[in-house]
mmCIF file of C-alpha atoms in Angstrom:
data_model
loop_
_atom_site.group_PDB
_atom_site.id
_atom_site.type_symbol
_atom_site.label_atom_id
_atom_site.label_comp_id
_atom_site.label_asym_id
_atom_site.label_seq_id
_atom_site.Cartn_x
_atom_site.Cartn_y
_atom_site.Cartn_z
ATOM 1 C CA MET A 1 -13.016 31.693 15.142
ATOM 2 C CA SER A 2 -11.961 28.614 17.073
ATOM 3 C CA ALA A 3 -8.959 26.473 16.110
ATOM 4 C CA THR A 4 -11.345 23.648 15.194
ATOM 5 C CA GLN A 5 -13.332 25.924 12.875
ATOM 6 C CA GLY A 6 -10.102 27.163 11.296
ATOM 7 C CA ARG A 7 -8.960 23.631 10.581
ATOM 8 C CA GLY A 8 -12.373 22.834 9.120
ATOM 9 C CA LEU A 9 -12.221 25.805 6.741
ATOM 10 C CA ALA A 10 -8.677 24.878 5.726
ATOM 11 C CA SER A 11 -9.822 21.349 4.952
ATOM 12 C CA LEU A 12 -12.679 22.658 2.826
ATOM 13 C CA ARG A 13 -10.308 24.929 0.905
ATOM 14 C CA THR A 14 -7.913 22.030 0.361
ATOM 15 C CA ALA A 15 -10.743 19.781 -0.865
ATOM 16 C CA GLY A 16 -12.017 22.548 -3.140
ATOM 17 C CA THR A 17 -8.555 23.115 -4.594
ATOM 18 C CA ALA A 18 -8.132 19.375 -5.200
ATOM 19 C CA ARG A 19 -11.478 19.214 -7.016
ATOM 20 C CA ARG A 20 -10.574 22.205 -9.192
ATOM 21 C CA GLU A 21 -7.173 20.709 -10.021
ATOM 22 C CA ALA A 22 -8.782 17.372 -10.915
ATOM 23 C CA ALA A 23 -11.298 19.152 -13.154
ATOM 24 C CA ASP A 24 -8.523 21.132 -14.851
ATOM 25 C CA ARG A 25 -6.565 17.919 -15.372
ATOM 26 C CA GLN A 26 -9.526 16.178 -16.994
ATOM 27 C CA ALA A 27 -10.172 19.209 -19.221
ATOM 28 C CA LEU A 28 -6.560 19.193 -20.403
ATOM 29 C CA LEU A 29 -6.693 15.480 -21.143
ATOM 30 C CA ARG A 30 -9.798 16.043 -23.278
ATOM 31 C CA THR A 31 -8.125 18.800 -25.287
ATOM 32 C CA PRO A 32 -7.274 17.472 -28.775
ATOM 33 C CA LEU A 33 -3.602 17.203 -29.648
ATOM 34 C CA THR A 34 -2.474 19.957 -31.980
ATOM 35 C CA GLN A 35 -1.097 18.738 -35.282
ATOM 36 C CA ASP A 36 1.715 21.288 -35.337
ATOM 37 C CA GLY A 37 3.061 20.531 -31.852
ATOM 38 C CA PRO A 38 6.398 18.808 -31.133
ATOM 39 C CA PRO A 39 5.983 15.064 -31.834
ATOM 40 C CA THR A 40 7.213 13.790 -28.457
ATOM 41 C CA ALA A 41 5.398 12.774 -25.264
ATOM 42 C CA VAL A 42 6.854 11.724 -21.910
ATOM 43 C CA PHE A 43 4.778 10.009 -19.209
ATOM 44 C CA ASP A 44 5.571 9.216 -15.605
ATOM 45 C CA PHE A 45 4.306 5.733 -14.671
ATOM 46 C CA ASP A 46 3.239 5.254 -11.030
ATOM 47 C CA LYS A 47 0.220 7.426 -10.135
ATOM 48 C CA THR A 48 0.196 8.927 -13.634
ATOM 49 C CA LEU A 49 -0.524 6.031 -15.982
ATOM 50 C CA THR A 50 -1.601 3.987 -12.961
ATOM 51 C CA VAL A 51 -3.777 5.138 -10.064
ATOM 52 C CA ARG A 52 -1.550 3.609 -7.372
ATOM 53 C CA ASP A 53 2.099 2.829 -6.875
ATOM 54 C CA THR A 54 3.290 -0.532 -8.293
ATOM 55 C CA PHE A 55 6.696 -0.877 -6.610
ATOM 56 C CA LEU A 56 5.697 -2.732 -3.439
ATOM 57 C CA PRO A 57 2.914 -4.799 -5.067
ATOM 58 C CA TRP A 58 5.442 -6.126 -7.598
ATOM 59 C CA LEU A 59 7.998 -6.973 -4.918
ATOM 60 C CA THR A 60 5.287 -8.634 -2.833
ATOM 61 C CA LEU A 61 4.203 -10.846 -5.737
ATOM 62 C CA LEU A 62 7.803 -11.759 -6.428
ATOM 63 C CA ARG A 63 9.068 -12.367 -2.898
ATOM 64 C CA GLY A 64 6.033 -12.634 -0.597
ATOM 65 C CA ARG A 65 4.402 -10.191 1.793
ATOM 66 C CA ARG A 66 6.324 -11.054 4.969
ATOM 67 C CA ARG A 67 9.762 -10.991 3.351
ATOM 68 C CA THR A 68 8.993 -7.752 1.514
ATOM 69 C CA LEU A 69 7.786 -6.066 4.705
ATOM 70 C CA ALA A 70 10.875 -7.133 6.647
ATOM 71 C CA ALA A 71 13.170 -5.982 3.833
ATOM 72 C CA GLY A 72 11.335 -2.685 3.594
ATOM 73 C CA LEU A 73 11.744 -1.943 7.288
ATOM 74 C CA GLY A 74 15.425 -2.835 7.170
ATOM 75 C CA ALA A 75 16.001 -0.750 4.048
ATOM 76 C CA LEU A 76 14.127 2.205 5.545
ATOM 77 C CA ARG A 77 16.290 2.138 8.667
ATOM 78 C CA ALA A 78 19.417 1.978 6.503
ATOM 79 C CA GLY A 79 18.114 4.825 4.354
ATOM 80 C CA LEU A 80 17.522 7.061 7.372
ATOM 81 C CA SER A 81 20.999 6.225 8.634
ATOM 82 C CA GLY A 82 22.371 7.231 5.219
ATOM 83 C CA VAL A 83 20.672 10.616 5.487
ATOM 84 C CA SER A 84 22.482 11.284 8.748
ATOM 85 C CA ARG A 85 25.738 10.741 6.818
ATOM 86 C CA GLY A 86 24.679 13.108 4.041
ATOM 87 C CA GLY A 87 23.181 10.590 1.602
ATOM 88 C CA SER A 88 19.774 10.281 -0.073
ATOM 89 C CA SER A 89 17.139 8.328 1.853
ATOM 90 C CA ARG A 90 15.137 7.468 -1.275
ATOM 91 C CA GLU A 91 18.097 6.073 -3.179
ATOM 92 C CA ALA A 92 19.479 4.251 -0.119
ATOM 93 C CA THR A 93 16.079 2.699 0.638
ATOM 94 C CA LYS A 94 15.570 1.581 -2.958
ATOM 95 C CA ALA A 95 19.095 0.142 -3.100
ATOM 96 C CA GLY A 96 18.498 -1.631 0.213
ATOM 97 C CA MET A 97 15.272 -3.189 -1.051
ATOM 98 C CA ALA A 98 17.040 -4.431 -4.195
ATOM 99 C CA ARG A 99 19.924 -5.874 -2.191
ATOM 100 C CA ARG A 100 17.667 -7.648 0.306
ATOM 101 C CA LEU A 101 15.038 -8.962 -2.108
ATOM 102 C CA LEU A 102 16.452 -9.267 -5.623
ATOM 103 C CA ALA A 103 19.951 -10.739 -5.347
ATOM 104 C CA GLY A 104 20.043 -14.051 -7.245
ATOM 105 C CA ILE A 105 16.480 -13.788 -8.624
ATOM 106 C CA PRO A 106 16.166 -14.921 -12.264
ATOM 107 C CA VAL A 107 15.319 -12.026 -14.557
ATOM 108 C CA SER A 108 12.555 -14.162 -16.079
ATOM 109 C CA ASP A 109 10.904 -14.562 -12.638
ATOM 110 C CA ALA A 110 10.999 -10.802 -12.064
ATOM 111 C CA GLN A 111 9.411 -10.200 -15.475
ATOM 112 C CA ALA A 112 6.754 -12.854 -14.895
ATOM 113 C CA ALA A 113 5.777 -11.286 -11.546
ATOM 114 C CA ALA A 114 5.290 -7.941 -13.307
ATOM 115 C CA ARG A 115 3.013 -9.544 -15.904
ATOM 116 C CA ARG A 116 0.998 -11.276 -13.154
ATOM 117 C CA LEU A 117 0.465 -7.926 -11.468
ATOM 118 C CA VAL A 118 -1.028 -6.236 -14.547
ATOM 119 C CA PRO A 119 -4.608 -7.621 -14.212
ATOM 120 C CA HIS A 120 -4.725 -6.286 -10.632
ATOM 121 C CA LEU A 121 -3.649 -2.731 -11.482
ATOM 122 C CA THR A 122 -6.008 0.209 -11.663
ATOM 123 C CA TRP A 123 -4.996 2.231 -14.698
ATOM 124 C CA SER A 124 -5.774 5.910 -15.195
ATOM 125 C CA ASP A 125 -7.995 5.526 -18.246
ATOM 126 C CA PRO A 126 -7.830 9.200 -19.349
ATOM 127 C CA VAL A 127 -4.023 9.256 -19.230
ATOM 128 C CA CYS A 128 -3.719 5.854 -20.936
ATOM 129 C CA ARG A 129 -6.131 7.057 -23.599
ATOM 130 C CA ARG A 130 -3.960 10.129 -24.085
ATOM 131 C CA LEU A 131 -0.891 7.964 -24.549
ATOM 132 C CA GLY A 132 -2.772 6.043 -27.220
ATOM 133 C CA GLU A 133 -3.599 9.326 -28.963
ATOM 134 C CA HIS A 134 0.086 10.215 -29.053
ATOM 135 C CA LEU A 135 0.898 6.825 -30.574
ATOM 136 C CA ALA A 136 -1.872 7.226 -33.161
ATOM 137 C CA ALA A 137 -0.447 10.643 -34.068
ATOM 138 C CA GLY A 138 2.953 9.057 -34.696
ATOM 139 C CA HIS A 139 4.630 10.769 -31.762
ATOM 140 C CA ALA A 140 7.726 9.369 -30.067
ATOM 141 C CA VAL A 141 6.519 8.177 -26.643
ATOM 142 C CA LEU A 142 8.664 7.648 -23.559
ATOM 143 C CA VAL A 143 7.652 6.312 -20.132
ATOM 144 C CA ALA A 144 10.052 7.701 -17.529
ATOM 145 C CA THR A 145 9.704 6.052 -14.137
ATOM 146 C CA GLY A 146 11.490 6.440 -10.855
ATOM 147 C CA SER A 147 10.780 2.790 -10.143
ATOM 148 C CA PHE A 148 12.783 -0.156 -11.455
ATOM 149 C CA ARG A 149 12.716 -0.152 -15.254
ATOM 150 C CA LEU A 150 12.510 -3.960 -15.603
ATOM 151 C CA PRO A 151 9.009 -4.529 -14.149
ATOM 152 C CA VAL A 152 7.617 -1.264 -15.529
ATOM 153 C CA ALA A 153 8.698 -2.204 -19.064
ATOM 154 C CA GLU A 154 6.798 -5.485 -18.691
ATOM 155 C CA MET A 155 3.678 -3.727 -17.402
ATOM 156 C CA VAL A 156 3.760 -1.155 -20.205
ATOM 157 C CA ALA A 157 4.113 -3.900 -22.826
ATOM 158 C CA ALA A 158 1.236 -5.853 -21.276
ATOM 159 C CA ARG A 159 -1.029 -2.786 -21.177
ATOM 160 C CA PHE A 160 -0.256 -1.226 -24.559
ATOM 161 C CA GLY A 161 0.962 -4.264 -26.521
ATOM 162 C CA PRO A 162 4.433 -5.805 -26.895
ATOM 163 C CA ASN A 163 4.942 -4.120 -30.263
ATOM 164 C CA ALA A 164 3.823 -0.646 -29.205
ATOM 165 C CA PRO A 165 6.628 1.834 -29.980
ATOM 166 C CA ILE A 166 7.065 2.974 -26.381
ATOM 167 C CA GLN A 167 10.481 3.345 -24.790
ATOM 168 C CA VAL A 168 10.905 2.972 -21.030
ATOM 169 C CA ILE A 169 13.610 4.444 -18.831
ATOM 170 C CA GLY A 170 13.879 4.087 -15.065
ATOM 171 C CA THR A 171 16.130 2.946 -12.258
ATOM 172 C CA ASP A 172 18.128 0.108 -13.799
ATOM 173 C CA LEU A 173 18.868 -3.182 -12.043
ATOM 174 C CA ASP A 174 22.208 -4.913 -12.506
ATOM 175 C CA GLU A 175 22.067 -8.337 -14.183
ATOM 176 C CA ASP A 176 24.558 -11.167 -14.525
ATOM 177 C CA ALA A 177 24.019 -14.387 -16.473
ATOM 178 C CA GLY A 178 20.245 -13.980 -16.501
ATOM 179 C CA HIS A 179 19.969 -13.205 -12.786
ATOM 180 C CA LEU A 180 19.594 -9.984 -10.826
ATOM 181 C CA THR A 181 22.593 -9.175 -8.645
ATOM 182 C CA GLY A 182 20.670 -7.048 -6.142
ATOM 183 C CA GLN A 183 22.643 -3.948 -7.145
ATOM 184 C CA LEU A 184 21.446 -0.831 -8.946
ATOM 185 C CA ALA A 185 22.968 -0.224 -12.372
ATOM 186 C CA SER A 186 22.017 3.462 -12.520
ATOM 187 C CA ALA A 187 21.210 6.397 -10.315
ATOM 188 C CA ASN A 188 17.736 6.568 -8.784
ATOM 189 C CA CYS A 189 15.679 7.896 -11.714
ATOM 190 C CA ILE A 190 13.810 10.733 -9.999
ATOM 191 C CA GLY A 191 14.078 14.508 -9.969
ATOM 192 C CA GLU A 192 17.118 15.894 -11.756
ATOM 193 C CA ALA A 193 18.372 12.384 -12.594
ATOM 194 C CA LYS A 194 15.130 11.633 -14.443
ATOM 195 C CA ALA A 195 15.321 14.987 -16.230
ATOM 196 C CA ALA A 196 18.871 14.196 -17.369
ATOM 197 C CA ARG A 197 17.762 10.838 -18.783
ATOM 198 C CA VAL A 198 14.830 12.475 -20.603
ATOM 199 C CA ARG A 199 17.108 15.228 -21.946
ATOM 200 C CA GLU A 200 19.424 12.532 -23.318
ATOM 201 C CA TRP A 201 16.472 10.742 -24.964
ATOM 202 C CA LEU A 202 15.291 13.972 -26.592
ATOM 203 C CA ALA A 203 18.800 14.665 -27.884
ATOM 204 C CA GLN A 204 19.058 11.172 -29.358
ATOM 205 C CA SER A 205 15.654 11.512 -31.013
ATOM 206 C CA GLY A 206 16.578 14.894 -32.449
ATOM 207 C CA ARG A 207 13.208 16.272 -31.376
ATOM 208 C CA PRO A 208 12.234 19.000 -28.903
ATOM 209 C CA GLY A 209 10.285 18.346 -25.732
ATOM 210 C CA GLY A 210 6.570 18.247 -26.488
ATOM 211 C CA TRP A 211 4.017 16.972 -23.981
ATOM 212 C CA GLY A 212 4.848 15.885 -20.439
ATOM 213 C CA TYR A 213 2.610 14.078 -17.926
ATOM 214 C CA GLY A 214 3.557 13.632 -14.267
ATOM 215 C CA ASN A 215 2.163 13.778 -10.750
ATOM 216 C CA THR A 216 4.683 14.748 -8.075
ATOM 217 C CA PRO A 217 7.267 17.463 -7.371
ATOM 218 C CA TRP A 218 9.887 14.871 -8.345
ATOM 219 C CA ASP A 219 8.581 15.110 -11.933
ATOM 220 C CA LEU A 220 8.899 18.891 -12.203
ATOM 221 C CA PRO A 221 12.514 18.947 -13.517
ATOM 222 C CA MET A 222 11.480 16.519 -16.286
ATOM 223 C CA LEU A 223 8.307 18.451 -17.064
ATOM 224 C CA ALA A 224 10.294 21.688 -17.307
ATOM 225 C CA LEU A 225 11.792 20.290 -20.527
ATOM 226 C CA MET A 226 8.359 20.110 -22.159
ATOM 227 C CA GLN A 227 6.315 22.752 -23.969
ATOM 228 C CA HIS A 228 2.977 21.356 -22.730
ATOM 229 C CA LEU A 229 2.724 19.730 -19.317
ATOM 230 C CA LEU A 230 0.129 18.177 -17.051
ATOM 231 C CA VAL A 231 0.770 17.542 -13.348
#
């Protein structure tokens, strides 16, 4: 077998696996919720409730394409430099983006940009429908995002209603006198940090982990807290 043929077979296997995983995911989402299960549900946001990431589109609406691109390149370089000193590239890049783009921005402007983005988002209808089923069943629902909590909370309220009993946790932005300072007010809410925040929420609610919905390896520590999970 030639190298080209080998790569072709590998691609077919990968495509077949992806199709099977997608079919399994849809089957799980169609499975009715059990009435005797733990009454809690935790959802990732980007690429779980939505089809695509919302971080850069929100920043672009708020600050403009050219400025966001320049800030992103600068933050990425700083993040890679941080890795060489033993830091985290993801957290350093996110902090750099906040520092370059959000310092001095009114909180109300940041919230308004998130609401303007909502009509342009592609939502995952099966996952959103599932969230609605959890709400209808009276379950405690949490959206746990690695992105900034402020815009995601606005998008969730716009999609599911401002009075929907959904809590949102994520990477917090520092505020002062109604303006963003450009600094992070919490650790980057991914991986073990996200799991710790979810564990705290479960403890406060006094309920065990029930259903968890995520999409990346970064969600696995959070999903490990749940009795039923979908990746």
